[in-house]
Coordinates of C-alpha atoms and ligand atoms in Angstrom, one line a residue:
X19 CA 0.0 0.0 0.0
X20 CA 0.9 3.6 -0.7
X21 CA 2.0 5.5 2.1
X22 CA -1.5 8.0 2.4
X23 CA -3.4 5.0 1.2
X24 CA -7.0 5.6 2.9
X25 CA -8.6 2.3 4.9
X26 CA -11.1 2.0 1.9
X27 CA -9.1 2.4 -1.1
X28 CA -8.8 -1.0 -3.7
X29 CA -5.7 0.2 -5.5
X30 CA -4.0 -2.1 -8.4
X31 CA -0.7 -4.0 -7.3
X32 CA 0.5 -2.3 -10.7
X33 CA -0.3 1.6 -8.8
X34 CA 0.8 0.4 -5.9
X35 CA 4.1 -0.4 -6.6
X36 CA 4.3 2.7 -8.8
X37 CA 3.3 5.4 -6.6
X38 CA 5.9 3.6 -3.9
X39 CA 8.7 3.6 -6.4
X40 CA 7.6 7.4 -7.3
X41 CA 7.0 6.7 -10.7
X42 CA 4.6 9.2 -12.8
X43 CA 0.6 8.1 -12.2
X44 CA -2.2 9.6 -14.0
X45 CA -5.5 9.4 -12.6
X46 CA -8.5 8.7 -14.9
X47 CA -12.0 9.3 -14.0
X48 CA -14.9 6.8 -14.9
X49 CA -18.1 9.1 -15.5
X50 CA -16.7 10.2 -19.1
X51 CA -17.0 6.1 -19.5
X52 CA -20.2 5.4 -18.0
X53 CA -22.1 8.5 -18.8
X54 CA -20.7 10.3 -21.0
X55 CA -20.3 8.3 -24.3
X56 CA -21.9 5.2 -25.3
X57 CA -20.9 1.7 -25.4
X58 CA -18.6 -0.2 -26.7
X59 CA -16.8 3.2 -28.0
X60 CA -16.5 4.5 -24.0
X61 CA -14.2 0.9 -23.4
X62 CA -12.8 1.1 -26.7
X63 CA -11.5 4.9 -25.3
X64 CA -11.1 4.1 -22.0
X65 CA -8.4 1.4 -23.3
X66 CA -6.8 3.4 -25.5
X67 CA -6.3 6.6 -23.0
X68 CA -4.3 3.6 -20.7
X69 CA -2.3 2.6 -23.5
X70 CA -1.3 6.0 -24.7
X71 CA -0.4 7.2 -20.8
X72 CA 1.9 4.0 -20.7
X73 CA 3.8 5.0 -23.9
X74 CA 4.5 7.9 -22.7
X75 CA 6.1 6.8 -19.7
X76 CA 3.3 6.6 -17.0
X77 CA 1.1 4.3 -14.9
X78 CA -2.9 4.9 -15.9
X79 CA -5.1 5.0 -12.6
X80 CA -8.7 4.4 -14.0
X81 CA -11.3 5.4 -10.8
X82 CA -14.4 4.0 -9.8
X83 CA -16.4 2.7 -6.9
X84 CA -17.0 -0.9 -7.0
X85 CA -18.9 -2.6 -4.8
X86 CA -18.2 0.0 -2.0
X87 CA -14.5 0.3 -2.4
X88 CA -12.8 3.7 -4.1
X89 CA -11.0 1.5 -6.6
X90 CA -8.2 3.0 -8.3
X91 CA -6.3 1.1 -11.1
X92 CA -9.3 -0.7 -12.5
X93 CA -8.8 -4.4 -14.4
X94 CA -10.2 -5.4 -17.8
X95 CA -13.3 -7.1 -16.5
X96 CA -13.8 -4.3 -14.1
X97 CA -13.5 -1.3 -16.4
X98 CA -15.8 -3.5 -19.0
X99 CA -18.6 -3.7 -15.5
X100 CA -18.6 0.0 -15.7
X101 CA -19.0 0.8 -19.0
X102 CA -21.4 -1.4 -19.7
X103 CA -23.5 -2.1 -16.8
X104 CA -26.6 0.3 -16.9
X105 CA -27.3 0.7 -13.0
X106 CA -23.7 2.1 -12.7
X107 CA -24.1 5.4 -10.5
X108 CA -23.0 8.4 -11.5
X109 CA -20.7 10.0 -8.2
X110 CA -19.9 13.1 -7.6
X111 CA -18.6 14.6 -4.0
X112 CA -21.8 14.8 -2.6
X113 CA -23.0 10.7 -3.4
X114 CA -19.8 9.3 -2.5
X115 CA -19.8 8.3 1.1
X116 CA -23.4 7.3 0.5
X117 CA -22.4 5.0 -1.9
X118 CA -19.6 3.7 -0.2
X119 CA -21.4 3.3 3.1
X120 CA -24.4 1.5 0.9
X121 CA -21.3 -1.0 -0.9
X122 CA -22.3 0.4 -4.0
X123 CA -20.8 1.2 -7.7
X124 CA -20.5 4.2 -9.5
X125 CA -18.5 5.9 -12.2
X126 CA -16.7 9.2 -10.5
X127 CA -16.9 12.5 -11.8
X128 CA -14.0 15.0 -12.2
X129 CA -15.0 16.3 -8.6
X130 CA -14.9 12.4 -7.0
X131 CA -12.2 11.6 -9.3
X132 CA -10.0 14.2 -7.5
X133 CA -11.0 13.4 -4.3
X134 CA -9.9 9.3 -4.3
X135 CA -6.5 10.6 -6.5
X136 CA -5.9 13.0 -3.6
X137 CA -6.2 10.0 -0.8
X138 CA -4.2 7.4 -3.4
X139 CA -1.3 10.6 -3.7
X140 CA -1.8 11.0 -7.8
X141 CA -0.9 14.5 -8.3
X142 CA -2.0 14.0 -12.3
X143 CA -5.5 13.9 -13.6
X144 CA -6.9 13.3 -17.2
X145 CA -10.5 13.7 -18.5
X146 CA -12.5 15.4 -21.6
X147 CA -13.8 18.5 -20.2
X148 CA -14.7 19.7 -16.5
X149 CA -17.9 20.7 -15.2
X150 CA -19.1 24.4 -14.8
X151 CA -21.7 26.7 -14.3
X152 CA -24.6 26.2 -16.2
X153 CA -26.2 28.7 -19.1
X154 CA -29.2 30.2 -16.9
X155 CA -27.3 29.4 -13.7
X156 CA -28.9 32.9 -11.9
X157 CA -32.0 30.8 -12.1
X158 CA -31.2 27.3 -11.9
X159 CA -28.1 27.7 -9.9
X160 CA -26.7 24.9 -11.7
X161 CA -22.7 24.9 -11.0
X162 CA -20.8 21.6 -11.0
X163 CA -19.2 20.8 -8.3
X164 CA -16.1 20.2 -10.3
X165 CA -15.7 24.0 -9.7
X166 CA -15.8 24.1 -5.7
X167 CA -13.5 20.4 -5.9
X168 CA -11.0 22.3 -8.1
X169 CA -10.8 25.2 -5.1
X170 CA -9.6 22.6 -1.9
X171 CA -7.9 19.1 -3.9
X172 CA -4.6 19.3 -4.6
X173 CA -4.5 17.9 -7.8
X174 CA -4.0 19.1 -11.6
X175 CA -6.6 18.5 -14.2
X176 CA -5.9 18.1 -17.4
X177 CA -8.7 18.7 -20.2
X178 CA -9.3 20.0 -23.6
X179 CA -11.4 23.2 -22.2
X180 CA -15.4 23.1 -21.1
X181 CA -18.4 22.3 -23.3
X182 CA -20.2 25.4 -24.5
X183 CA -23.4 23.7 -23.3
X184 CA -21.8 25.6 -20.1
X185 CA -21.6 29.0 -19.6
X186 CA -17.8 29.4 -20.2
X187 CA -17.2 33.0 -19.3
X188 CA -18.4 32.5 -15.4
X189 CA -17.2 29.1 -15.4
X190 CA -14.0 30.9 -15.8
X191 CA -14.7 33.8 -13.6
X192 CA -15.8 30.8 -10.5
X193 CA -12.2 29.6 -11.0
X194 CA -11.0 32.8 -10.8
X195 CA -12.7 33.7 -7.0
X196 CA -11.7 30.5 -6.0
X197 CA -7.9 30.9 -7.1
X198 CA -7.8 27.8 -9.2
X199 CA -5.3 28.7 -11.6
X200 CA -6.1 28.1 -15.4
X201 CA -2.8 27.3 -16.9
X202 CA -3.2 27.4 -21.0
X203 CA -1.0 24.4 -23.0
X204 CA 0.7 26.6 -26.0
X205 CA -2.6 28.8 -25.7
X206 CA -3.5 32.1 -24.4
X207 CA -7.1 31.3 -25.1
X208 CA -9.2 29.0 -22.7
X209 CA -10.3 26.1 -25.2
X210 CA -14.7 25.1 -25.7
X211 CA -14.1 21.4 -26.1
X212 CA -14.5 20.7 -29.9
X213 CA -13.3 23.7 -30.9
X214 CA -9.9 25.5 -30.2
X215 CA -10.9 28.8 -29.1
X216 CA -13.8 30.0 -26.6
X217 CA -13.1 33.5 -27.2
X218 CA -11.9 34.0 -23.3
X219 CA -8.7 34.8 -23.1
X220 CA -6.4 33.1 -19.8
X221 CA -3.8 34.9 -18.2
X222 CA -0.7 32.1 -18.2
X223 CA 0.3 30.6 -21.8
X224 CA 3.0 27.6 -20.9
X225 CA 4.9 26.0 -24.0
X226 CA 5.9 23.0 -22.0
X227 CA 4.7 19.7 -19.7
X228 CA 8.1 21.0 -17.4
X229 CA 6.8 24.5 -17.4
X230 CA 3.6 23.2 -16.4
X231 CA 4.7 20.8 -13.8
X232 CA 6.8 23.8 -12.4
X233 CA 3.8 25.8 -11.6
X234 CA 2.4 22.6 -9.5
X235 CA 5.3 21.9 -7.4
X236 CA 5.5 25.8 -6.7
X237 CA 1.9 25.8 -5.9
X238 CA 2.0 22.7 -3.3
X239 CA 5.4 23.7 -2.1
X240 CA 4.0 27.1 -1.0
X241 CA 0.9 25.3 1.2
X242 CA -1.3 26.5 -1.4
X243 CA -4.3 23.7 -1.0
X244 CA -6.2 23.4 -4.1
X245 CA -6.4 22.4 -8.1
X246 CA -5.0 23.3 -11.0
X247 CA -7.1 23.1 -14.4
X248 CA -4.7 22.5 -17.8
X249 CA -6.1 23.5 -20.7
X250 CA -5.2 22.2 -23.6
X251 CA -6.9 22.5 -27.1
X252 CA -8.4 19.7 -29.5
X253 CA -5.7 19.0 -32.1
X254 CA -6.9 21.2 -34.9
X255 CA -7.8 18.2 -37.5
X256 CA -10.3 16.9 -35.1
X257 CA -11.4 20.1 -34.2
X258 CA -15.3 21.0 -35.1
X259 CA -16.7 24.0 -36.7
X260 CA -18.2 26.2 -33.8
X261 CA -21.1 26.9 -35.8
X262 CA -22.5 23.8 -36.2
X263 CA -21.7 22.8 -32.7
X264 CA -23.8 26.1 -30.9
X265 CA -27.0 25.2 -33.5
X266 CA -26.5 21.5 -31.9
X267 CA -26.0 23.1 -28.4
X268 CA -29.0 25.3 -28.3
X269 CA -31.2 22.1 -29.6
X270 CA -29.8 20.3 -27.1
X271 CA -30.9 22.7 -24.1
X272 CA -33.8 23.4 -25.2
X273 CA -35.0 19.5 -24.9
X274 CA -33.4 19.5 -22.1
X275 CA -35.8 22.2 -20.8
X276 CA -39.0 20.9 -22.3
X277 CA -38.2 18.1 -20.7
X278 CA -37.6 19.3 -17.3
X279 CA -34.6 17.3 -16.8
X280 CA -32.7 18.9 -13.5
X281 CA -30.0 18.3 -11.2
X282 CA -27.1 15.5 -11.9
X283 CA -29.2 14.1 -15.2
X284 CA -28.6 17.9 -17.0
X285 CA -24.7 16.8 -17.9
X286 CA -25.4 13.2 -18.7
X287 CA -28.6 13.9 -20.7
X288 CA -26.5 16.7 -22.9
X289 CA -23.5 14.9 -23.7
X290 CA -25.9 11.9 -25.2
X291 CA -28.1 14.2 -27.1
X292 CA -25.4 15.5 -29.0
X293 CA -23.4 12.7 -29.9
X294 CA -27.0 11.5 -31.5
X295 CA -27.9 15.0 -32.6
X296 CA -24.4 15.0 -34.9
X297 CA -24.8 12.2 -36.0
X298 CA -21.4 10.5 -33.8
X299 CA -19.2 13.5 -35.2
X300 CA -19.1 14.8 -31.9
X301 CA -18.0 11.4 -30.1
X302 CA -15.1 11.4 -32.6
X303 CA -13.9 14.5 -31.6
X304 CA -14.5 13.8 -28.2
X305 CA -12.4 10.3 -28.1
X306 CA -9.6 12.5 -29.9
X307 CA -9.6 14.9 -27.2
X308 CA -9.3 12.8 -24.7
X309 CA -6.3 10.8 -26.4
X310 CA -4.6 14.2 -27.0
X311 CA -5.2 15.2 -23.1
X312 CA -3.9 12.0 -22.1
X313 CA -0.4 12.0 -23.9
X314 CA -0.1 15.5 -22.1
X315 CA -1.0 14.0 -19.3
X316 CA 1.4 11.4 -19.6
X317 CA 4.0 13.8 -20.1
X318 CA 3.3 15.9 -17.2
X319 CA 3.2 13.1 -14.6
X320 CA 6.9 12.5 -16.1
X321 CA 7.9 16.0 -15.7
X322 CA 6.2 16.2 -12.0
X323 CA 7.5 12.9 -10.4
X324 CA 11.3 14.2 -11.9
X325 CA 10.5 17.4 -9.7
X326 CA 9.5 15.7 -6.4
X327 CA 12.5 13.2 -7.1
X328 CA 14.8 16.1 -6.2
X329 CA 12.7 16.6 -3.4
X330 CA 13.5 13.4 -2.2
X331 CA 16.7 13.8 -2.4
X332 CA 17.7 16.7 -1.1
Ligands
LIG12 N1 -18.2 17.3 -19.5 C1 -17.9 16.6 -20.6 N2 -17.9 15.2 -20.6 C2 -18.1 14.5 -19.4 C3 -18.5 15.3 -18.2 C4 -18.5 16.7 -18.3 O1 -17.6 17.2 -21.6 O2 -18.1 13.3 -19.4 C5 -18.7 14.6 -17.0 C6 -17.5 14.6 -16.0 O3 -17.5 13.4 -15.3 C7 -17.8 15.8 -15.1 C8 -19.3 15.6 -14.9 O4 -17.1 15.7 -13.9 O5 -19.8 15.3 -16.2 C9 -19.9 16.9 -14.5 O6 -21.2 16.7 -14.1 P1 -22.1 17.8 -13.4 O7 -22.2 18.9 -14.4 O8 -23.4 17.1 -13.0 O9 -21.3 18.2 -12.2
LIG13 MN1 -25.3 20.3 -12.1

């Protein structure tokens, strides 16, 4: 076991031994898998984001809850069980000690991905996109809690940017008032997911994965609790035209409306309505997004684990 390992975590013999020989880990969470694309291309993905993280020189952490235990480092037959099993919870902060305490399963979120990285000591997260606040949120008051996780857990989150079914512009502004640092990969411009550009511009531009990992270590070193968000555009081939993807988006929320769907469904409900409503061009961009975050990912774990070597050492 780990040295922080927490009384309920399952973790891999293969992360185990990592994380106590130092070597670069990067976290996955399981949501994106079990409710955010369909089967069998969320496997498919979820297999290929391990095997790209390994050639690059790290140890994938895939996180779930199976049957009550925080499980991190999941096996074939158990990442299969989440991505196909349709009474697979989806857990965010709030549903996870209810889930655990019930010996439950679920697929973690970004937020409850952080928070079982955190107690397993993987600095390094890769998803798709985080949560936000929500279009209409003065009404509906709809604001992931990705946002407040990304305030108090100290780890980094890799993604390609935020869906524009969100409300980018105060998503970005939240992070701001909560002094999450949004730390653009050869960008200067926060990325919307399938597209490159969101229009809002970030403050810190960093050409490298050791530039990046720099700001990390200074960050913990200083006390500073909290996350890190690493944003880093779709590769331009796979990138879709933003037109197409706001007349899809605006479709999407407004059957999400009509049909009153509130709460933790809003995300889930989205993602699957426009994957159908582009006919799978958006789950293609999606799965290269992903792949691209990962190798980055990868790459940053390396660059991280090389800084807290010297640590070590010294
Ligand atoms: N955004 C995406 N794809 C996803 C998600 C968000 O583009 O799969 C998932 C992630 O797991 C994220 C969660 O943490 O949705 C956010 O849900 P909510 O908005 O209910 O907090
Ligand atoms: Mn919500």
């Amino acid at each position: 076991m780990a040295r922080s390992a927490n009384e309920f975590l399952q973790m891999s013999r293969e992360v185990t031994a990592a994380l106590a020989d130092g070597l670069p880990v990067v976290a996955l969470e399981s949501t994106i898998i079990s409710h955010g694309m369909p089967y069998p291309e969320n496997v498919e993905t979820a297999q290929r984001v391990e095997s790209i993280v390994r050639e690059r020189g790290a140890v994938p952490a895939t996180i779930a809850i199976l049957d009550g235990r925080p499980t991190v480092g999941l096996s074939e037959s158990q990442l299969q069980r989440v991505a196909s099993e349709p009474d697979v919870a989806k857990v965010s902060r709030r549903d996870l000690p209810v889930v655990v305490a019930n010996r439950g399963s679920g697929a973690t979120t970004v937020a409850a991905t952080m928070i079982i990285a955190a107690l397993a000591d993987i600095r390094i997260f890769v998803t798709g996109g985080i949560g936000g606040v929500h279009r209409g949120a003065h009404k509906t008051f709809d604001i992931s809690a990705d946002l407040s996780e990304l305030a108090r857990t100290n780890v980094a989150v890799v993604c390609a940017g935020a869906k524009a079914i969100l409300d980018i512009g105060l998503t970005l502004e939240f992070l701001e008032t909560q002094g999450v640092p949004v730390l653009g990969y050869c960008t200067d411009v926060f990325p919307a997911f399938y597209s490159r550009q969101s229009g809002f511009k970030l403050d810190v531009a960093l050409p490298s994965p050791e530039k990046l990992a720099s700001v990390l270590h200074t960050k913990w070193r200083l006390g500073m609790d909290g996350g890190v968000v690493v944003a880093n555009p779709i590769p331009a081939q796979h990138a879709l035209e933003p037109e197409t993807v706001n007349g899809v988006i605006s479709t999407a929320l407004d059957d999400a409306n009509n049909k009153k769907i509130t709460g933790k469904a809003v995300t889930p409900y989205l993602l699957s309505r426009i994957v159908a409503l582009t006919g799978g061009a958006s789950l293609r961009a999606n799965v290269e997004l992903v792949c691209n975050n990962a190798r980055l990912g990868a790459e940053l774990a390396v660059a991280y684990s090389n800084l807290t070597k010297t640590d070590f050492k010294s």
